[in-house]
Coordinates of C-alpha atoms in Angstrom, one line a residue:
X1 CA -41.0 226.6 -58.4
X2 CA -39.9 222.8 -59.9
X3 CA -40.6 220.1 -57.4
X4 CA -38.0 218.5 -55.2
X5 CA -36.3 215.4 -56.8
X6 CA -33.8 212.7 -54.7
X7 CA -31.2 213.5 -57.4
X8 CA -31.3 216.8 -56.8
X9 CA -27.6 217.7 -55.1
X10 CA -27.0 220.6 -52.5
X11 CA -24.9 222.3 -55.1
X12 CA -27.7 222.0 -57.4
X13 CA -30.5 223.6 -54.9
X14 CA -28.2 225.4 -52.9
X15 CA -30.7 228.0 -51.9
X16 CA -32.4 225.0 -49.7
X17 CA -31.5 224.4 -46.1
X18 CA -30.7 221.7 -44.5
X19 CA -30.8 220.4 -41.3
X20 CA -31.2 217.3 -38.8
X21 CA -33.9 216.1 -37.1
X22 CA -33.8 212.4 -35.2
X23 CA -30.7 211.7 -37.1
X24 CA -32.1 212.1 -40.5
X25 CA -31.4 215.0 -42.6
X26 CA -34.1 217.1 -43.9
X27 CA -34.6 219.4 -46.8
X28 CA -36.9 222.4 -46.8
X29 CA -37.4 225.6 -49.4
X30 CA -36.1 228.6 -48.1
X31 CA -38.8 230.8 -45.8
X32 CA -39.6 234.5 -46.1
X33 CA -39.7 236.8 -43.6
X34 CA -43.4 238.2 -43.7
X35 CA -43.2 242.4 -43.7
X36 CA -44.7 243.1 -40.4
X37 CA -44.3 247.3 -40.7
X38 CA -48.3 247.3 -40.3
X39 CA -50.0 246.6 -36.9
X40 CA -51.6 243.5 -36.5
X41 CA -55.6 244.1 -35.6
X42 CA -56.5 240.9 -34.1
X43 CA -60.3 240.5 -34.6
X44 CA -60.9 237.8 -32.2
X45 CA -64.2 237.8 -29.9
X46 CA -62.2 236.2 -27.0
X47 CA -59.3 238.5 -26.8
X48 CA -60.7 240.0 -23.4
X49 CA -60.4 236.6 -21.8
X50 CA -56.8 237.3 -21.2
X51 CA -57.7 240.6 -19.0
X52 CA -60.0 238.6 -17.1
X53 CA -57.5 235.6 -16.3
X54 CA -54.2 237.0 -16.3
X55 CA -53.2 238.6 -13.2
X56 CA -51.2 241.8 -13.0
X57 CA -48.2 240.3 -10.9
X58 CA -48.5 237.5 -12.9
X59 CA -44.7 236.2 -14.2
X60 CA -45.5 236.6 -18.5
X61 CA -47.6 240.0 -17.8
X62 CA -44.7 241.3 -15.7
X63 CA -42.3 240.4 -18.4
X64 CA -44.2 241.5 -21.4
X65 CA -44.5 245.4 -19.8
X66 CA -41.1 245.5 -18.8
X67 CA -38.6 243.6 -21.9
X68 CA -38.8 244.7 -25.5
X69 CA -38.6 242.0 -27.6
X70 CA -39.5 243.9 -30.6
X71 CA -35.3 243.3 -31.5
X72 CA -35.7 239.3 -32.4
X73 CA -37.2 240.2 -35.9
X74 CA -34.4 242.2 -37.2
X75 CA -31.9 240.5 -35.3
X76 CA -32.7 237.3 -37.5
X77 CA -33.9 238.8 -40.8
X78 CA -30.3 238.3 -42.0
X79 CA -31.4 234.6 -41.7
X80 CA -33.9 234.5 -43.7
X81 CA -34.3 234.8 -47.9
X82 CA -35.7 238.7 -48.4
X83 CA -37.5 238.0 -51.7
X84 CA -38.8 234.5 -52.5
X85 CA -39.8 231.4 -50.1
X86 CA -42.8 230.5 -48.4
X87 CA -43.8 232.8 -45.6
X88 CA -42.0 231.3 -42.2
X89 CA -43.3 231.8 -38.7
X90 CA -42.3 235.0 -37.3
X91 CA -39.0 234.8 -35.7
X92 CA -40.1 236.9 -32.5
X93 CA -43.3 234.3 -31.3
X94 CA -40.5 231.5 -32.3
X95 CA -38.3 233.0 -30.1
X96 CA -40.3 233.8 -27.5
X97 CA -41.3 230.0 -27.3
X98 CA -37.8 229.2 -26.5
X99 CA -38.0 231.2 -23.9
X100 CA -40.6 230.1 -22.3
X101 CA -38.7 226.4 -23.0
X102 CA -36.2 227.6 -20.8
X103 CA -37.7 229.8 -18.0
X104 CA -39.9 226.7 -17.3
X105 CA -37.3 224.0 -18.2
X106 CA -39.4 222.2 -20.6
X107 CA -39.1 219.5 -23.6
X108 CA -40.5 220.9 -26.8
X109 CA -43.1 219.1 -27.0
X110 CA -44.5 219.7 -23.3
X111 CA -44.0 223.4 -24.4
X112 CA -46.3 223.3 -27.1
X113 CA -48.9 221.1 -25.2
X114 CA -48.7 223.9 -22.6
X115 CA -49.1 226.5 -25.5
X116 CA -51.9 225.7 -27.0
X117 CA -53.9 225.7 -23.5
X118 CA -51.8 228.0 -21.4
X119 CA -53.7 231.2 -21.6
X120 CA -50.5 233.3 -19.9
X121 CA -48.4 231.4 -22.4
X122 CA -50.6 232.8 -25.8
X123 CA -51.0 236.0 -24.4
X124 CA -47.1 236.4 -24.0
X125 CA -46.7 235.1 -27.4
X126 CA -48.7 237.8 -28.6
X127 CA -51.6 234.6 -30.6
X128 CA -55.1 234.7 -30.1
X129 CA -56.8 232.6 -27.3
X130 CA -58.3 230.3 -30.3
X131 CA -54.9 229.6 -32.2
X132 CA -53.4 227.1 -33.0
X133 CA -49.9 225.7 -32.1
X134 CA -47.4 225.0 -34.2
X135 CA -45.5 221.4 -34.6
X136 CA -42.8 220.6 -32.3
X137 CA -40.1 219.7 -34.9
X138 CA -40.1 223.5 -36.0
X139 CA -38.6 224.5 -32.6
X140 CA -35.6 222.0 -33.9
X141 CA -35.5 223.6 -37.3
X142 CA -35.8 227.3 -35.6
X143 CA -33.0 226.4 -33.7
X144 CA -30.7 224.5 -36.4
X145 CA -30.9 226.9 -39.3
X146 CA -31.3 230.4 -37.5
X147 CA -29.7 230.4 -34.3
X148 CA -26.0 231.1 -34.8
X149 CA -22.8 232.2 -32.2
X150 CA -23.3 235.7 -33.7
X151 CA -27.0 235.9 -33.0
X152 CA -26.3 234.4 -29.2
X153 CA -23.8 236.9 -29.0
X154 CA -26.4 239.4 -29.7
X155 CA -29.1 238.5 -27.7
X156 CA -27.4 238.8 -24.8
X157 CA -25.8 242.1 -25.7
X158 CA -29.6 243.2 -26.0
X159 CA -30.5 242.1 -22.2
X160 CA -27.6 244.1 -20.8
X161 CA -28.5 247.3 -23.3
X162 CA -32.2 247.5 -22.0
X163 CA -30.7 247.1 -18.4
X164 CA -28.5 250.2 -19.3
X165 CA -31.2 252.2 -21.0
X166 CA -33.5 251.6 -17.7
X167 CA -30.5 252.9 -15.7
X168 CA -30.2 249.6 -13.6
X169 CA -27.0 248.7 -14.2
X170 CA -24.6 251.7 -12.1
X171 CA -21.4 249.8 -11.5
X172 CA -18.5 248.9 -13.5
X173 CA -17.2 245.4 -11.8
X174 CA -18.2 242.0 -13.2
X175 CA -17.8 238.4 -10.6
X176 CA -16.7 236.2 -13.0
X177 CA -16.4 231.8 -11.9
X178 CA -17.6 229.0 -14.4
X179 CA -19.9 226.2 -13.3
X180 CA -20.0 223.2 -15.3
X181 CA -22.7 221.3 -16.9
X182 CA -22.9 217.3 -17.4
X183 CA -22.8 216.2 -21.1
X184 CA -26.2 214.1 -21.5
X185 CA -24.4 211.1 -22.6
X186 CA -22.4 208.2 -20.8
X187 CA -18.5 208.6 -20.9
X188 CA -16.6 206.0 -22.5
X189 CA -12.7 205.2 -22.9
X190 CA -12.0 205.4 -26.5
X191 CA -11.1 201.9 -27.0
X192 CA -14.4 201.2 -25.7
X193 CA -16.2 203.3 -28.3
X194 CA -14.4 201.9 -31.5
X195 CA -15.2 198.5 -29.9
X196 CA -18.8 199.5 -29.4
X197 CA -18.7 201.2 -33.5
X198 CA -16.9 198.2 -35.1
X199 CA -19.6 195.9 -33.5
X200 CA -22.5 198.1 -34.7
X201 CA -21.0 198.0 -37.9
X202 CA -20.3 194.0 -38.2
X203 CA -24.0 193.4 -36.8
X204 CA -25.8 195.0 -39.3
X205 CA -23.4 193.5 -42.2
X206 CA -24.3 190.3 -40.6
X207 CA -27.9 191.6 -40.9
X208 CA -28.0 193.0 -44.6
X209 CA -25.2 192.2 -46.8
X210 CA -23.8 188.8 -45.0
X211 CA -21.3 187.8 -47.7
X212 CA -19.1 191.1 -46.5
X213 CA -18.5 188.9 -43.6
X214 CA -16.1 186.6 -44.9
X215 CA -13.5 189.6 -45.2
X216 CA -13.9 190.7 -41.4
X217 CA -10.4 190.6 -40.0
X218 CA -9.3 188.5 -36.6
X219 CA -10.7 190.8 -33.4
X220 CA -8.4 192.0 -30.9
X221 CA -8.5 190.7 -27.7
X222 CA -10.7 191.9 -24.7
X223 CA -7.3 193.3 -23.2
X224 CA -6.1 195.0 -26.2
X225 CA -5.4 198.3 -25.8
X226 CA -6.5 201.3 -28.3
X227 CA -3.6 201.2 -30.3
X228 CA -4.6 197.5 -31.2
X229 CA -8.4 198.9 -31.3
X230 CA -7.2 201.7 -33.8
X231 CA -5.3 199.3 -35.8
X232 CA -8.2 196.9 -36.4
X233 CA -10.6 199.2 -37.0
X234 CA -8.4 200.8 -39.7
X235 CA -8.3 197.2 -41.3
X236 CA -11.8 196.4 -40.7
X237 CA -12.7 199.8 -43.2
X238 CA -10.3 198.4 -45.4
X239 CA -10.9 195.6 -46.5
X240 CA -14.7 196.4 -46.4
X241 CA -14.3 199.7 -48.5
X242 CA -15.0 198.4 -51.8
X243 CA -18.3 196.4 -50.5
X244 CA -19.7 199.4 -48.6
X245 CA -19.9 201.5 -51.5
X246 CA -21.7 199.4 -53.9
X247 CA -24.1 197.7 -51.0
X248 CA -26.4 200.3 -50.7
X249 CA -27.5 200.3 -47.6
X250 CA -27.5 203.6 -45.9
X251 CA -27.1 202.8 -42.2
X252 CA -24.0 200.7 -43.0
X253 CA -22.4 203.7 -45.2
X254 CA -23.4 206.0 -42.0
X255 CA -21.6 203.5 -39.6
X256 CA -18.4 203.6 -42.1
X257 CA -18.4 207.2 -42.4
X258 CA -18.6 207.8 -38.4
X259 CA -15.6 205.3 -38.0
X260 CA -13.5 207.4 -40.2
X261 CA -14.7 210.7 -38.4
X262 CA -13.5 209.0 -35.5
X263 CA -10.2 207.4 -37.2
X264 CA -9.2 210.8 -38.4
X265 CA -10.1 213.1 -35.2
X266 CA -6.4 214.2 -33.7
X267 CA -8.0 214.4 -30.6
X268 CA -9.4 210.7 -30.6
X269 CA -7.2 209.8 -27.5
X270 CA -9.4 212.2 -25.2
X271 CA -13.4 211.7 -27.1
X272 CA -15.3 209.8 -24.4
X273 CA -18.3 209.4 -26.5
X274 CA -19.2 209.1 -30.2
X275 CA -21.9 211.3 -29.8
X276 CA -20.5 213.8 -28.3
X277 CA -17.2 214.8 -29.2
X278 CA -16.9 217.8 -27.7
X279 CA -17.5 216.9 -23.8
X280 CA -13.9 216.3 -21.7
X281 CA -13.5 215.2 -18.0
X282 CA -12.9 218.2 -15.7
X283 CA -12.1 218.3 -11.8
X284 CA -14.4 219.9 -9.4
X285 CA -12.5 218.3 -6.2
X286 CA -9.3 216.1 -5.9
X287 CA -11.1 212.8 -5.8
X288 CA -14.2 214.1 -8.2
X289 CA -14.6 214.5 -11.5
X290 CA -17.4 215.2 -13.7
X291 CA -17.7 214.7 -17.9
X292 CA -19.3 217.2 -19.7
X293 CA -18.7 221.4 -20.0
X294 CA -17.6 224.5 -18.4
X295 CA -19.6 227.3 -18.7
X296 CA -17.8 230.6 -17.6
X297 CA -19.9 233.7 -16.7
X298 CA -19.1 237.4 -16.4
X299 CA -22.0 239.2 -14.0
X300 CA -22.5 242.3 -13.1
X301 CA -22.7 243.6 -9.6
X302 CA -26.5 244.1 -10.1
X303 CA -26.6 240.3 -10.8
X304 CA -27.1 240.2 -14.3
X305 CA -25.4 238.0 -17.0
X306 CA -22.9 240.2 -19.1
X307 CA -20.6 237.7 -20.5
X308 CA -20.3 234.1 -21.2
X309 CA -17.9 231.7 -22.8
X310 CA -18.2 228.4 -23.4
X311 CA -16.0 225.7 -22.8
X312 CA -15.2 221.4 -22.8
X313 CA -15.0 220.4 -19.0
X314 CA -11.0 220.4 -18.9
X315 CA -10.3 223.9 -20.0
X316 CA -8.9 226.1 -17.1
X317 CA -10.7 228.5 -15.7
X318 CA -8.0 231.5 -15.9
X319 CA -7.5 231.5 -19.8
X320 CA -11.4 232.4 -20.1
X321 CA -10.9 236.0 -18.7
X322 CA -9.8 238.1 -21.6
X323 CA -12.5 237.2 -23.5
X324 CA -15.3 237.7 -20.9
X325 CA -13.7 241.2 -20.0
X326 CA -14.0 241.8 -23.9
X327 CA -17.6 240.5 -24.2
X328 CA -18.5 242.6 -21.3
X329 CA -17.1 245.7 -22.5
X330 CA -18.7 245.3 -25.7
X331 CA -22.5 244.7 -24.1
X332 CA -21.7 247.9 -22.9
X333 CA -20.2 247.9 -19.5
X334 CA -17.7 250.6 -18.9
X335 CA -15.6 248.3 -17.0
X336 CA -13.3 249.2 -13.8
X337 CA -12.9 245.7 -11.7
X338 CA -13.2 242.3 -12.3
X339 CA -14.3 240.0 -9.3
X340 CA -13.1 236.4 -8.7
X341 CA -11.4 233.3 -7.2
X342 CA -7.8 232.4 -7.3
X343 CA -8.1 231.0 -10.8
X344 CA -7.9 234.2 -12.5
X345 CA -4.5 235.6 -10.8
X346 CA -1.8 235.7 -13.7
X347 CA 0.6 237.8 -15.2
X348 CA -1.2 237.7 -18.5
X349 CA -4.7 238.1 -16.8
X350 CA -3.0 241.4 -14.9
X351 CA -1.8 242.9 -17.8
X352 CA -4.8 242.6 -19.7
X353 CA -6.4 244.7 -16.5
X354 CA -3.8 246.9 -16.5
X355 CA -3.9 250.1 -14.5
X356 CA -7.5 251.1 -15.6
X357 CA -9.3 247.4 -14.0
X358 CA -8.7 246.3 -10.8
X359 CA -8.1 242.4 -10.6
X360 CA -10.1 241.6 -6.7
X361 CA -8.8 237.6 -6.7
X362 CA -6.6 236.1 -4.1
X363 CA -3.1 234.8 -5.4
X364 CA -2.3 230.5 -4.8
X365 CA 1.3 229.9 -4.5
X366 CA 0.7 228.1 -7.7
X367 CA -0.9 230.9 -9.5
X368 CA 2.0 232.8 -8.2
X369 CA 4.3 230.8 -9.9
X370 CA 2.5 230.6 -12.8
X371 CA 2.3 234.4 -13.3
X372 CA 6.4 234.9 -12.9
X373 CA 6.7 232.1 -16.1
X374 CA 7.6 228.9 -14.3
X375 CA 4.9 226.6 -15.6
X376 CA 6.1 225.2 -18.7
X377 CA 3.3 225.2 -21.3
X378 CA 0.4 223.1 -20.6
X379 CA 0.7 222.6 -17.1
X380 CA -2.0 225.2 -15.1
X381 CA -3.2 225.4 -11.1
X382 CA -6.7 223.4 -11.2
X383 CA -8.6 225.8 -8.4
X384 CA -11.4 223.3 -8.0
X385 CA -8.6 220.4 -6.8
X386 CA -6.7 223.1 -5.2
X387 CA -3.6 221.0 -7.4
X388 CA -1.2 221.3 -10.1
X389 CA -3.0 220.0 -13.6
X390 CA -0.5 218.4 -16.3
X391 CA -1.1 218.3 -19.9
X392 CA -3.0 215.3 -19.8
X393 CA -5.5 216.5 -17.9
X394 CA -4.0 214.7 -14.6
X395 CA -3.7 215.9 -10.9
X396 CA -0.8 215.5 -8.9
X397 CA -1.3 213.6 -5.8
X398 CA 0.3 215.5 -3.6
X399 CA 2.6 218.6 -2.9
X400 CA 6.0 218.8 -1.0
X401 CA 6.5 222.9 0.6
X402 CA 10.0 223.0 1.5
X403 CA 12.4 226.1 2.4
X404 CA 14.1 227.6 -0.6
X405 CA 17.1 230.2 -1.5
X406 CA 16.5 233.6 -1.1
X407 CA 13.5 233.4 0.9
X408 CA 11.6 231.6 -1.7
X409 CA 9.1 228.7 -1.1
X410 CA 10.6 225.4 -2.7
X411 CA 7.1 223.6 -4.4
X412 CA 7.6 220.1 -5.4
X413 CA 4.4 218.3 -7.2
X414 CA 4.4 214.8 -7.1
X415 CA 2.1 212.8 -10.0
X416 CA 1.3 209.3 -10.3
X417 CA 4.1 207.4 -11.9
X418 CA 1.4 204.5 -12.7
X419 CA -0.5 206.9 -14.6
X420 CA 2.5 208.8 -16.1
X421 CA 3.9 205.2 -17.7
X422 CA 0.4 204.7 -19.6
X423 CA 0.4 208.4 -20.5
X424 CA 0.2 209.1 -24.8
X425 CA 2.3 212.2 -23.7
X426 CA 5.3 210.8 -21.7
X427 CA 7.7 210.9 -24.4
X428 CA 7.5 214.7 -24.2
X429 CA 6.6 215.6 -21.2
X430 CA 8.9 216.4 -18.1
X431 CA 7.4 214.5 -15.6
X432 CA 5.9 211.5 -17.5
X433 CA 10.0 211.1 -19.1
X434 CA 12.1 211.5 -16.0
X435 CA 14.3 208.9 -14.9
X436 CA 13.7 209.5 -10.9
X437 CA 11.6 206.7 -9.1
X438 CA 8.8 209.6 -8.6
X439 CA 7.4 211.9 -11.3
X440 CA 7.4 215.3 -9.8
X441 CA 7.1 218.7 -11.2
X442 CA 9.0 221.4 -9.2
X443 CA 8.4 225.1 -9.3
X444 CA 9.6 228.0 -6.7
X445 CA 7.2 230.8 -5.7
X446 CA 7.6 234.1 -5.4
X447 CA 8.8 237.7 -6.6
X448 CA 8.5 241.5 -5.5
X449 CA 6.0 241.8 -7.9
X450 CA 4.1 238.7 -6.8
X451 CA 4.7 239.7 -3.0
X452 CA 3.1 243.8 -3.8
X453 CA 0.3 241.7 -5.2
X454 CA -0.3 239.5 -1.8
X455 CA -0.3 243.1 -0.1
X456 CA -2.8 244.5 -2.2
X457 CA -4.7 241.5 -1.6
X458 CA -4.1 242.4 2.5
X459 CA -5.6 245.9 2.5
X460 CA -9.1 246.6 3.4
X461 CA -10.7 247.6 0.0
X462 CA -9.7 244.2 -1.0
X463 CA -11.4 242.4 1.8
X464 CA -14.7 244.4 1.7
X465 CA -14.6 244.3 -2.8
X466 CA -14.4 240.0 -1.9
X467 CA -17.8 240.0 0.2
X468 CA -19.6 239.9 -2.8
X469 CA -17.8 237.4 -4.8
X470 CA -20.9 234.9 -3.6
X471 CA -23.4 236.7 -5.6
X472 CA -22.1 234.7 -8.7
X473 CA -22.3 231.0 -6.9
X474 CA -25.6 232.1 -6.2
X475 CA -26.4 233.0 -9.7
X476 CA -24.8 229.5 -10.9
X477 CA -26.8 227.7 -8.2
X478 CA -30.2 229.4 -9.7
X479 CA -28.9 228.4 -13.4
X480 CA -28.6 224.9 -12.0
X481 CA -31.8 224.5 -10.3
X482 CA -34.3 226.7 -11.7
X483 CA -33.2 226.4 -15.7
X484 CA -31.7 222.7 -15.5
X485 CA -28.3 223.8 -16.5
X486 CA -27.0 221.0 -14.1
X487 CA -27.2 218.4 -17.4
X488 CA -27.0 219.6 -21.1
X489 CA -29.7 219.4 -23.4
X490 CA -28.3 218.0 -26.2
X491 CA -24.8 217.1 -27.8
X492 CA -21.7 219.0 -28.7
X493 CA -20.3 222.1 -28.1
X494 CA -22.7 224.6 -30.1
X495 CA -25.8 222.7 -28.8
X496 CA -24.3 223.7 -25.4
X497 CA -23.8 227.3 -26.1
X498 CA -27.3 227.7 -27.0
X499 CA -28.7 226.3 -24.1
X500 CA -26.4 228.5 -22.0
X501 CA -27.3 231.2 -23.8
X502 CA -30.6 231.2 -23.9
X503 CA -30.2 229.9 -20.0
X504 CA -28.6 233.3 -19.4
X505 CA -31.0 235.4 -21.4
X506 CA -34.1 234.0 -19.3
X507 CA -31.9 234.6 -16.1
X508 CA -31.5 238.5 -17.6
X509 CA -34.7 239.2 -18.3
X510 CA -36.0 238.6 -14.9
X511 CA -33.5 240.0 -13.1
X512 CA -34.3 243.4 -15.4
X513 CA -37.9 242.8 -14.7
X514 CA -37.6 242.3 -10.8
X515 CA -35.0 245.1 -11.0
X516 CA -37.8 247.4 -13.0
X517 CA -40.6 246.9 -10.8
X518 CA -37.7 247.6 -7.4
X519 CA -37.2 250.6 -8.9
X520 CA -40.7 252.0 -9.9
X521 CA -42.2 250.9 -6.3

């Protein structure tokens, strides 16, 4: 194999892996998965140390005895070259390292340092006591180049299949809910994001190619809005385009490229970080918000996570239910019942459940109106805040209830006219474009179908089944407190999915191990 040259293009070397570490692109030769069909024969004279110091009730020993990790190598085989390349680190060992990282909520560096000296770690990893550990950067490479969304789904499915094979899942019930995770970056306004990155570009030009600074256009004032900042940024890139291409400074060129990507993003008005463009604001109460992501979970009655969906923080919970049902069924759950809160009752969700699946969730007046098709596109009921939410993500300030004809209830949601005037969607929004003094959205509650639904919610069966909904709230607390789900490990939607799925995998493995021991006692 010939040596790599800087002049080689990706097209010429298409078989090489490209991945990023600390912001720099790295190129690696392909790796070939070794044939591990023959049993390993350990010749270490220290092998007996494991039996001497690792007790029978040690968590990692119990997990190793109760969980079969042999699915990992076949699952990841497609991510490696079959016929050429240097020998790869065994996927099962790398996968187990990521498992330990999430189990004990460690950084890559702390994990490798602990694994070098902790005999329980090496026992779990199937390594000899004296074995040398890998460099922490290989974990980053493994995550970036080996793990895909399909693999994340497959590894979660494996835990459910092992639980089913052991007879640990006996019900056809899933409990659904969402929990939020704060982004790893601080939120800023789109105006400030553009202002900061253009300032950074000018600073680099002053330091390295001062002659280009003579072309700088006049900066907008500090009171300038987003439109003015966008216009300035476009003009700055236009006058510097040729000079940046010829300057040869990589950092300046990367900053220029990042600025162009921001300007070309259709959702630039929603972006709150130049480093994490997927995170969004969401509501937990009428007065508190968070910036980050939502993790939507479907958990079995036995407290095993059977389906996961990860979205930005502003996504409504109810829209994720069809996908969660499909994932739970695909993972092997013979679904007969879904238990959730008021966010999940809608006409679409009731249709998805049909006659075969009972939807155990309380109807809210606004949700009932949505079920009858009264809400326009973009409007939704935010169950955490207990208020109607407009297409721009703003909550109504208050709701006024009035009696209407035919025994219905007239609901009038009043929004902030100050925010509506500044809203970029005001021209297309019926609330923001109104001529009245107040900005409001009115709906009428109720239909016979909804009334029938409400009668079902008063039944003894419904009340009894709702009593187990608290289990998923307890699971959400466990995921946050024990496994670090309160804050994102990295940036971007896929990184959040990686974190959530491995968190769910670890939680399932621990739960299966515990249930297995309870059954065998």
